[in-house]
PDB file of C-alpha atoms in Angstrom:
ATOM      1  CA  MET A   1     -27.078   4.746 -18.327  1.00 88.00           C
ATOM      2  CA  ALA A   2     -25.077   2.378 -15.850  1.00 95.00           C
ATOM      3  CA  GLU A   3     -25.648  -1.282 -16.397  1.00 97.00           C
ATOM      4  CA  ILE A   4     -27.086  -2.482 -12.996  1.00 98.00           C
ATOM      5  CA  SER A   5     -28.065  -6.264 -12.418  1.00 98.00           C
ATOM      6  CA  PRO A   6     -31.930  -6.445 -11.261  1.00 98.00           C
ATOM      7  CA  TYR A   7     -30.545  -8.399  -8.302  1.00 98.00           C
ATOM      8  CA  SER A   8     -28.467  -5.815  -6.848  1.00 98.00           C
ATOM      9  CA  ILE A   9     -29.390  -3.108  -4.509  1.00 98.00           C
ATOM     10  CA  VAL A  10     -28.242   0.729  -5.309  1.00 98.00           C
ATOM     11  CA  GLU A  11     -29.455   3.232  -2.845  1.00 97.00           C
ATOM     12  CA  LYS A  12     -30.898   6.327  -3.705  1.00 96.00           C
ATOM     13  CA  GLY A  13     -28.362   9.024  -3.765  1.00 96.00           C
ATOM     14  CA  ALA A  14     -25.522   7.038  -5.067  1.00 97.00           C
ATOM     15  CA  LYS A  15     -23.777   8.595  -8.112  1.00 98.00           C
ATOM     16  CA  LEU A  16     -22.498   6.291 -10.734  1.00 98.00           C
ATOM     17  CA  ALA A  17     -21.085   7.114 -14.255  1.00 98.00           C
ATOM     18  CA  SER A  18     -23.152   6.042 -17.172  1.00 98.00           C
ATOM     19  CA  ASP A  19     -20.652   3.237 -18.423  1.00 98.00           C
ATOM     20  CA  VAL A  20     -20.508   1.568 -14.740  1.00 98.00           C
ATOM     21  CA  VAL A  21     -21.396  -2.089 -14.797  1.00 98.00           C
ATOM     22  CA  VAL A  22     -22.668  -3.626 -11.528  1.00 98.00           C
ATOM     23  CA  GLY A  23     -23.055  -7.463 -11.273  1.00 98.00           C
ATOM     24  CA  PRO A  24     -25.750  -9.309  -9.350  1.00 98.00           C
ATOM     25  CA  PHE A  25     -25.892  -9.472  -5.580  1.00 98.00           C
ATOM     26  CA  CYS A  26     -24.142  -6.244  -4.913  1.00 98.00           C
ATOM     27  CA  TYR A  27     -25.072  -3.396  -2.358  1.00 98.00           C
ATOM     28  CA  ILE A  28     -23.954   0.051  -2.805  1.00 97.00           C
ATOM     29  CA  GLY A  29     -24.737   2.732  -0.572  1.00 96.00           C
ATOM     30  CA  GLY A  30     -26.313   6.051  -1.005  1.00 96.00           C
ATOM     31  CA  SER A  31     -23.050   8.174  -0.533  1.00 96.00           C
ATOM     32  CA  VAL A  32     -20.921   6.091  -2.991  1.00 97.00           C
ATOM     33  CA  LYS A  33     -19.492   7.538  -6.061  1.00 98.00           C
ATOM     34  CA  LEU A  34     -18.307   5.521  -8.822  1.00 98.00           C
ATOM     35  CA  GLY A  35     -16.122   6.767 -11.766  1.00 98.00           C
ATOM     36  CA  SER A  36     -16.255   5.989 -15.654  1.00 98.00           C
ATOM     37  CA  GLY A  37     -15.292   2.437 -16.595  1.00 98.00           C
ATOM     38  CA  CYS A  38     -15.800   0.834 -13.201  1.00 98.00           C
ATOM     39  CA  VAL A  39     -16.507  -2.991 -13.223  1.00 98.00           C
ATOM     40  CA  VAL A  40     -18.093  -4.065 -10.068  1.00 98.00           C
ATOM     41  CA  GLU A  41     -18.530  -7.874 -10.207  1.00 98.00           C
ATOM     42  CA  ASN A  42     -21.035 -10.162  -8.235  1.00 98.00           C
ATOM     43  CA  ASN A  43     -21.373  -9.923  -4.333  1.00 98.00           C
ATOM     44  CA  VAL A  44     -19.482  -6.813  -3.704  1.00 98.00           C
ATOM     45  CA  THR A  45     -20.405  -4.424  -0.821  1.00 98.00           C
ATOM     46  CA  ILE A  46     -19.548  -0.553  -1.162  1.00 97.00           C
ATOM     47  CA  VAL A  47     -20.754   1.756   1.633  1.00 96.00           C
ATOM     48  CA  GLY A  48     -19.916   4.687   3.598  1.00 95.00           C
ATOM     49  CA  GLN A  49     -18.642   8.168   1.950  1.00 96.00           C
ATOM     50  CA  THR A  50     -16.738   6.423  -0.819  1.00 97.00           C
ATOM     51  CA  THR A  51     -15.491   7.888  -3.756  1.00 98.00           C
ATOM     52  CA  ILE A  52     -13.711   5.529  -6.414  1.00 98.00           C
ATOM     53  CA  GLY A  53     -12.257   6.922  -9.715  1.00 98.00           C
ATOM     54  CA  GLU A  54     -12.081   5.709 -13.044  1.00 98.00           C
ATOM     55  CA  LYS A  55     -11.660   2.318 -14.411  1.00 98.00           C
ATOM     56  CA  ASN A  56     -11.349   0.304 -11.206  1.00 98.00           C
ATOM     57  CA  HIS A  57     -12.161  -3.236 -11.242  1.00 98.00           C
ATOM     58  CA  ILE A  58     -13.897  -4.626  -8.094  1.00 98.00           C
ATOM     59  CA  TYR A  59     -14.142  -8.638  -7.691  1.00 98.00           C
ATOM     60  CA  PRO A  60     -16.624 -10.853  -6.097  1.00 98.00           C
ATOM     61  CA  MET A  61     -16.961 -10.539  -2.295  1.00 98.00           C
ATOM     62  CA  ALA A  62     -14.994  -7.477  -1.896  1.00 98.00           C
ATOM     63  CA  VAL A  63     -15.822  -5.006   0.817  1.00 98.00           C
ATOM     64  CA  ILE A  64     -14.952  -1.112   0.389  1.00 98.00           C
ATOM     65  CA  GLY A  65     -15.942   1.614   3.061  1.00 96.00           C
ATOM     66  CA  GLN A  66     -16.817  -0.666   5.883  1.00 93.00           C
ATOM     67  CA  THR A  67     -16.141   0.607   9.427  1.00 92.00           C
ATOM     68  CA  LEU A  68     -15.051  -1.352  12.317  1.00 83.00           C
ATOM     69  CA  ASP A  69     -18.249  -0.433  14.627  1.00 80.00           C
ATOM     70  CA  GLY A  70     -20.534  -1.014  11.699  1.00 72.00           C
ATOM     71  CA  ASP A  71     -21.649   2.742  11.126  1.00 74.00           C
ATOM     72  CA  GLU A  72     -21.667   2.551   7.388  1.00 70.00           C
ATOM     73  CA  ASN A  73     -22.693   6.053   7.158  1.00 74.00           C
ATOM     74  CA  LYS A  74     -19.845   8.013   8.619  1.00 81.00           C
ATOM     75  CA  GLY A  75     -16.642   6.133   7.144  1.00 93.00           C
ATOM     76  CA  LYS A  76     -14.861   7.868   4.162  1.00 96.00           C
ATOM     77  CA  CYS A  77     -12.763   6.374   1.362  1.00 97.00           C
ATOM     78  CA  VAL A  78     -10.916   8.278  -1.474  1.00 98.00           C
ATOM     79  CA  ILE A  79      -9.811   5.795  -4.163  1.00 98.00           C
ATOM     80  CA  GLY A  80      -7.932   6.840  -7.395  1.00 98.00           C
ATOM     81  CA  SER A  81      -8.075   5.359 -11.108  1.00 98.00           C
ATOM     82  CA  ALA A  82      -7.349   1.846 -12.452  1.00 98.00           C
ATOM     83  CA  ASN A  83      -6.846  -0.171  -9.386  1.00 98.00           C
ATOM     84  CA  ASN A  84      -7.951  -3.789  -9.034  1.00 98.00           C
ATOM     85  CA  PHE A  85      -9.408  -5.238  -5.954  1.00 98.00           C
ATOM     86  CA  ARG A  86      -9.486  -8.820  -6.021  1.00 98.00           C
ATOM     87  CA  GLU A  87     -11.616 -11.230  -4.318  1.00 98.00           C
ATOM     88  CA  HIS A  88     -12.333 -10.951  -0.623  1.00 98.00           C
ATOM     89  CA  SER A  89     -10.385  -7.810  -0.249  1.00 98.00           C
ATOM     90  CA  THR A  90     -11.488  -5.502   2.329  1.00 98.00           C
ATOM     91  CA  ILE A  91     -10.873  -1.719   2.469  1.00 98.00           C
ATOM     92  CA  TYR A  92     -11.875  -0.077   5.820  1.00 97.00           C
ATOM     93  CA  ALA A  93     -13.036   3.475   5.817  1.00 97.00           C
ATOM     94  CA  GLY A  94     -11.265   6.337   7.681  1.00 96.00           C
ATOM     95  CA  THR A  95     -12.797   9.413   9.127  1.00 93.00           C
ATOM     96  CA  ALA A  96     -13.760  12.630   7.307  1.00 91.00           C
ATOM     97  CA  LYS A  97     -10.635  14.149   8.689  1.00 94.00           C
ATOM     98  CA  GLU A  98      -8.274  11.101   8.001  1.00 96.00           C
ATOM     99  CA  PRO A  99      -9.966   9.078   5.190  1.00 97.00           C
ATOM    100  CA  THR A 100      -8.802   6.097   3.949  1.00 98.00           C
ATOM    101  CA  ARG A 101      -6.760   7.115   0.603  1.00 98.00           C
ATOM    102  CA  ILE A 102      -5.675   4.616  -1.985  1.00 98.00           C
ATOM    103  CA  GLY A 103      -3.877   6.110  -5.162  1.00 98.00           C
ATOM    104  CA  LYS A 104      -3.852   4.688  -8.890  1.00 98.00           C
ATOM    105  CA  ASN A 105      -2.881   1.279 -10.726  1.00 98.00           C
ATOM    106  CA  ASN A 106      -2.782  -0.687  -7.369  1.00 98.00           C
ATOM    107  CA  LEU A 107      -3.119  -4.429  -7.423  1.00 98.00           C
ATOM    108  CA  ILE A 108      -4.890  -5.585  -4.246  1.00 98.00           C
ATOM    109  CA  MET A 109      -5.092  -9.385  -4.183  1.00 98.00           C
ATOM    110  CA  ILE A 110      -7.332 -12.046  -2.833  1.00 98.00           C
ATOM    111  CA  ALA A 111      -8.166 -11.523   0.974  1.00 98.00           C
ATOM    112  CA  CYS A 112      -5.874  -8.392   1.575  1.00 98.00           C
ATOM    113  CA  GLN A 113      -7.060  -5.966   4.381  1.00 98.00           C
ATOM    114  CA  VAL A 114      -6.322  -2.022   4.280  1.00 98.00           C
ATOM    115  CA  GLY A 115      -6.856  -0.539   7.443  1.00 97.00           C
ATOM    116  CA  ALA A 116      -8.914   2.731   8.272  1.00 97.00           C
ATOM    117  CA  GLY A 117      -7.020   5.837   7.625  1.00 97.00           C
ATOM    118  CA  THR A 118      -4.260   4.151   5.829  1.00 98.00           C
ATOM    119  CA  LYS A 119      -2.694   6.168   2.829  1.00 98.00           C
ATOM    120  CA  MET A 120      -1.538   4.019  -0.015  1.00 98.00           C
ATOM    121  CA  GLY A 121       0.458   5.521  -3.113  1.00 98.00           C
ATOM    122  CA  ASP A 122       0.493   4.211  -6.590  1.00 98.00           C
ATOM    123  CA  HIS A 123       1.520   1.267  -8.564  1.00 98.00           C
ATOM    124  CA  GLY A 124       1.632  -0.890  -5.669  1.00 98.00           C
ATOM    125  CA  ILE A 125       1.359  -4.729  -5.709  1.00 98.00           C
ATOM    126  CA  PHE A 126       0.056  -6.514  -2.519  1.00 98.00           C
ATOM    127  CA  ALA A 127       0.027 -10.238  -2.572  1.00 98.00           C
ATOM    128  CA  ASN A 128      -2.616 -12.359  -0.973  1.00 98.00           C
ATOM    129  CA  CYS A 129      -3.797 -11.892   2.618  1.00 98.00           C
ATOM    130  CA  THR A 130      -1.490  -8.806   2.929  1.00 98.00           C
ATOM    131  CA  HIS A 131      -2.701  -7.170   6.028  1.00 98.00           C
ATOM    132  CA  ILE A 132      -2.204  -3.243   6.464  1.00 98.00           C
ATOM    133  CA  ALA A 133      -3.378  -1.776   9.754  1.00 98.00           C
ATOM    134  CA  ASP A 134      -4.890   1.363  10.383  1.00 97.00           C
ATOM    135  CA  ARG A 135      -3.257   4.780   9.527  1.00 97.00           C
ATOM    136  CA  ALA A 136      -0.366   3.090   7.783  1.00 98.00           C
ATOM    137  CA  ILE A 137       1.613   5.047   4.912  1.00 98.00           C
ATOM    138  CA  ILE A 138       2.427   2.953   1.934  1.00 98.00           C
ATOM    139  CA  GLU A 139       4.289   4.708  -0.648  1.00 98.00           C
ATOM    140  CA  ASP A 140       4.485   4.265  -4.403  1.00 98.00           C
ATOM    141  CA  TYR A 141       5.637   1.052  -6.117  1.00 98.00           C
ATOM    142  CA  VAL A 142       5.774  -1.035  -2.985  1.00 98.00           C
ATOM    143  CA  ARG A 143       5.436  -4.893  -3.521  1.00 98.00           C
ATOM    144  CA  THR A 144       4.497  -7.551  -0.862  1.00 98.00           C
ATOM    145  CA  SER A 145       4.550 -11.258  -0.723  1.00 98.00           C
ATOM    146  CA  ALA A 146       1.622 -13.287   0.806  1.00 97.00           C
ATOM    147  CA  PHE A 147       0.607 -12.847   4.331  1.00 97.00           C
ATOM    148  CA  SER A 148       2.832  -9.606   4.963  1.00 98.00           C
ATOM    149  CA  PHE A 149       1.671  -7.567   8.074  1.00 97.00           C
ATOM    150  CA  VAL A 150       2.120  -3.657   8.371  1.00 98.00           C
ATOM    151  CA  ASP A 151       1.633  -2.418  11.757  1.00 97.00           C
ATOM    152  CA  SER A 152      -0.704   0.536  12.652  1.00 97.00           C
ATOM    153  CA  GLY A 153       0.855   3.906  11.760  1.00 97.00           C
ATOM    154  CA  ILE A 154       3.844   2.410  10.197  1.00 97.00           C
ATOM    155  CA  ARG A 155       5.341   3.706   6.902  1.00 97.00           C
ATOM    156  CA  VAL A 156       6.866   1.610   4.046  1.00 98.00           C
ATOM    157  CA  GLY A 157       9.110   3.321   1.707  1.00 97.00           C
ATOM    158  CA  ALA A 158       8.933   3.527  -2.036  1.00 98.00           C
ATOM    159  CA  TYR A 159      10.099   0.686  -4.187  1.00 98.00           C
ATOM    160  CA  THR A 160      10.300  -1.770  -1.151  1.00 98.00           C
ATOM    161  CA  PHE A 161       9.598  -5.447  -1.144  1.00 98.00           C
ATOM    162  CA  THR A 162       8.625  -7.326   1.803  1.00 97.00           C
ATOM    163  CA  ALA A 163       9.080 -11.360   1.667  1.00 96.00           C
ATOM    164  CA  GLY A 164       6.537 -13.451   2.817  1.00 95.00           C
ATOM    165  CA  TYR A 165       5.251 -13.405   6.621  1.00 96.00           C
ATOM    166  CA  VAL A 166       6.951 -10.292   7.150  1.00 96.00           C
ATOM    167  CA  GLN A 167       5.875  -8.055  10.077  1.00 95.00           C
ATOM    168  CA  VAL A 168       6.858  -4.541   9.496  1.00 96.00           C
ATOM    169  CA  ASP A 169       6.776  -3.289  13.095  1.00 94.00           C
ATOM    170  CA  HIS A 170       8.709  -0.049  12.466  1.00 94.00           C
ATOM    171  CA  ASP A 171       9.391   2.347   9.436  1.00 96.00           C
ATOM    172  CA  ALA A 172      10.703   0.401   6.692  1.00 96.00           C
ATOM    173  CA  PRO A 173      13.204   2.255   4.133  1.00 96.00           C
ATOM    174  CA  PRO A 174      12.676   2.824   0.549  1.00 98.00           C
ATOM    175  CA  PHE A 175      14.322   0.482  -2.337  1.00 98.00           C
ATOM    176  CA  ALA A 176      14.834  -2.312  -0.011  1.00 97.00           C
ATOM    177  CA  MET A 177      14.177  -6.033   0.423  1.00 96.00           C
ATOM    178  CA  ILE A 178      12.918  -6.811   3.926  1.00 96.00           C
ATOM    179  CA  GLN A 179      12.466 -10.234   5.416  1.00 95.00           C
ATOM    180  CA  GLY A 180      11.597 -11.735   9.067  1.00 93.00           C
ATOM    181  CA  SER A 181       9.225 -10.902  11.858  1.00 90.00           C
ATOM    182  CA  PRO A 182      10.043  -8.434  13.179  1.00 86.00           C
ATOM    183  CA  TYR A 183      11.614  -7.648   9.795  1.00 93.00           C
ATOM    184  CA  ARG A 184      15.472  -6.903   8.877  1.00 93.00           C
ATOM    185  CA  VAL A 185      16.762  -5.259   5.910  1.00 94.00           C
ATOM    186  CA  ARG A 186      18.252  -7.723   3.563  1.00 92.00           C
ATOM    187  CA  GLY A 187      19.273  -5.738   0.721  1.00 93.00           C
ATOM    188  CA  VAL A 188      18.127  -3.528  -2.391  1.00 96.00           C
ATOM    189  CA  ASN A 189      15.030  -4.270  -4.230  1.00 97.00           C
ATOM    190  CA  THR A 190      16.907  -4.729  -7.553  1.00 97.00           C
ATOM    191  CA  HIS A 191      14.614  -6.371  -9.657  1.00 94.00           C
ATOM    192  CA  ASN A 192      11.493  -3.897  -8.963  1.00 95.00           C
ATOM    193  CA  LEU A 193      14.166  -1.057  -9.584  1.00 97.00           C
ATOM    194  CA  LYS A 194      15.269  -2.275 -12.769  1.00 97.00           C
ATOM    195  CA  GLN A 195      11.578  -2.945 -13.888  1.00 95.00           C
ATOM    196  CA  CYS A 196      10.879   0.886 -12.790  1.00 95.00           C
ATOM    197  CA  GLY A 197      13.626   2.298 -15.168  1.00 96.00           C
ATOM    198  CA  PHE A 198      16.436   2.533 -12.675  1.00 96.00           C
ATOM    199  CA  GLY A 199      20.000   2.428 -14.220  1.00 96.00           C
ATOM    200  CA  GLU A 200      22.864   0.332 -13.200  1.00 96.00           C
ATOM    201  CA  ALA A 201      25.061   3.122 -11.700  1.00 96.00           C
ATOM    202  CA  GLU A 202      22.002   4.184  -9.725  1.00 96.00           C
ATOM    203  CA  ILE A 203      21.248   0.635  -8.261  1.00 97.00           C
ATOM    204  CA  ARG A 204      25.152   0.460  -7.714  1.00 96.00           C
ATOM    205  CA  SER A 205      25.087   3.374  -5.432  1.00 96.00           C
ATOM    206  CA  LEU A 206      21.939   2.235  -3.618  1.00 97.00           C
ATOM    207  CA  LYS A 207      23.866  -1.149  -2.993  1.00 96.00           C
ATOM    208  CA  ARG A 208      26.902   0.445  -1.571  1.00 95.00           C
ATOM    209  CA  ALA A 209      24.584   2.801   0.800  1.00 96.00           C
ATOM    210  CA  PHE A 210      22.847  -0.169   1.872  1.00 96.00           C
ATOM    211  CA  ARG A 211      26.022  -2.096   2.613  1.00 94.00           C
ATOM    212  CA  ASP A 212      27.476   0.577   4.359  1.00 94.00           C
ATOM    213  CA  LEU A 213      24.314   1.461   6.485  1.00 95.00           C
ATOM    214  CA  TYR A 214      23.426  -2.276   7.511  1.00 92.00           C
ATOM    215  CA  ASN A 215      26.446  -4.136   7.278  1.00 82.00           C
ATOM    216  CA  GLY A 216      24.905  -7.529   6.851  1.00 70.00           C
ATOM    217  CA  THR A 217      23.405  -7.224  10.346  1.00 73.00           C
ATOM    218  CA  GLY A 218      20.055  -5.579   9.304  1.00 72.00           C
ATOM    219  CA  ASP A 219      20.393  -2.936  11.976  1.00 83.00           C
ATOM    220  CA  LEU A 220      20.979   0.877  10.925  1.00 90.00           C
ATOM    221  CA  LYS A 221      24.229   2.382  11.460  1.00 93.00           C
ATOM    222  CA  GLN A 222      23.839   5.709  12.644  1.00 93.00           C
ATOM    223  CA  ASP A 223      27.346   6.953  12.149  1.00 94.00           C
ATOM    224  CA  VAL A 224      27.223   5.877   8.670  1.00 94.00           C
ATOM    225  CA  LEU A 225      23.792   7.686   8.146  1.00 95.00           C
ATOM    226  CA  LYS A 226      25.639  10.929   9.440  1.00 95.00           C
ATOM    227  CA  ALA A 227      28.365  10.439   7.010  1.00 95.00           C
ATOM    228  CA  LEU A 228      26.056   9.963   3.874  1.00 94.00           C
ATOM    229  CA  ALA A 229      23.944  12.789   4.966  1.00 95.00           C
ATOM    230  CA  ALA A 230      27.150  15.041   4.602  1.00 94.00           C
ATOM    231  CA  ASP A 231      28.232  13.673   1.159  1.00 92.00           C
ATOM    232  CA  LYS A 232      27.289  16.179  -1.184  1.00 89.00           C
ATOM    233  CA  LYS A 233      28.170  13.803  -4.093  1.00 89.00           C
ATOM    234  CA  ALA A 234      25.764  11.323  -3.320  1.00 90.00           C
ATOM    235  CA  ASN A 235      23.059  10.700  -6.030  1.00 92.00           C
ATOM    236  CA  GLN A 236      19.387  11.678  -5.763  1.00 95.00           C
ATOM    237  CA  TYR A 237      18.103   8.300  -4.706  1.00 96.00           C
ATOM    238  CA  VAL A 238      20.785   7.955  -1.877  1.00 96.00           C
ATOM    239  CA  LYS A 239      19.748  11.555  -0.883  1.00 96.00           C
ATOM    240  CA  THR A 240      16.240  10.061  -0.714  1.00 96.00           C
ATOM    241  CA  LEU A 241      17.223   7.271   1.176  1.00 97.00           C
ATOM    242  CA  VAL A 242      19.214   9.182   3.831  1.00 96.00           C
ATOM    243  CA  SER A 243      16.374  11.899   4.132  1.00 96.00           C
ATOM    244  CA  TYR A 244      13.673   9.133   4.785  1.00 96.00           C
ATOM    245  CA  LEU A 245      15.761   7.241   7.527  1.00 96.00           C
ATOM    246  CA  LYS A 246      16.482  10.581   9.169  1.00 94.00           C
ATOM    247  CA  SER A 247      12.689  11.106   9.288  1.00 93.00           C
ATOM    248  CA  CYS A 248      11.593   7.442  10.620  1.00 88.00           C
ATOM    249  CA  LYS A 249      10.292   6.725  13.757  1.00 72.00           C
ATOM    250  CA  PRO A 250      12.914   4.821  16.024  1.00 64.00           C
ATOM    251  CA  LYS A 251      12.685   1.175  16.237  1.00 70.00           C
ATOM    252  CA  GLU A 252      11.349   0.269  19.794  1.00 66.00           C
ATOM    253  CA  ALA A 253      13.823  -1.920  21.980  1.00 54.00           C
ATOM    254  CA  ASP A 254      13.301  -5.592  22.379  1.00 53.00           C
ATOM    255  CA  ASN A 255      11.868  -6.793  25.361  1.00 49.00           C
ATOM    256  CA  ASP A 256      13.418 -10.196  26.482  1.00 44.00           C
TER     257      ASP A 256
END
């Protein structure tokens, strides 16, 4: 039987695995499901149609499943396994047709916010006060610095790193380091790629591609993109980069 503090409220209908631990002063709504091995520390709120997988750790003052209009019954979140939601993080619920989805093995640090309907992949690390607006798409192995902001409906490619105070106002490429508000591409996220098992030759190929594509300006060169798309000898990661960039939403022109 789940270990639930007598000072917490777990509504009738909630489904908690037998080894779940719930600390004091928590509120868990009647449509919530918590998988095996989950730890919910004190003062946590989980509401809505929220399904949380195994071995998630939810720290004090986190809120999961809240909706912007306050109707805690209709929001939907689907969360995978082995995530850490640190203090004061907030995960807003999406709709039944477009739920908020978070994968596995993510670290969501203090005071981060994840917007309604966002789709987040696996193995991400999101530093303090990262704000991800509604319906964003965050791919696998993304890393953010503190106070990064991802706009509504924007996609951030896999293995990308954002510097502090970045505003991601248009789709960000995979494998990149980005900086600024609005952002510019500054190079390849070499450190993360090495940690994730990329070889030196693969990283060098990506560096050449980024150097040609952005030429130190941070602005994408469409003629180079076409040339890389026609290069049959490009490795799989360069092909992934090219395919991603071809599918990106165009950057809106600056209004001076």
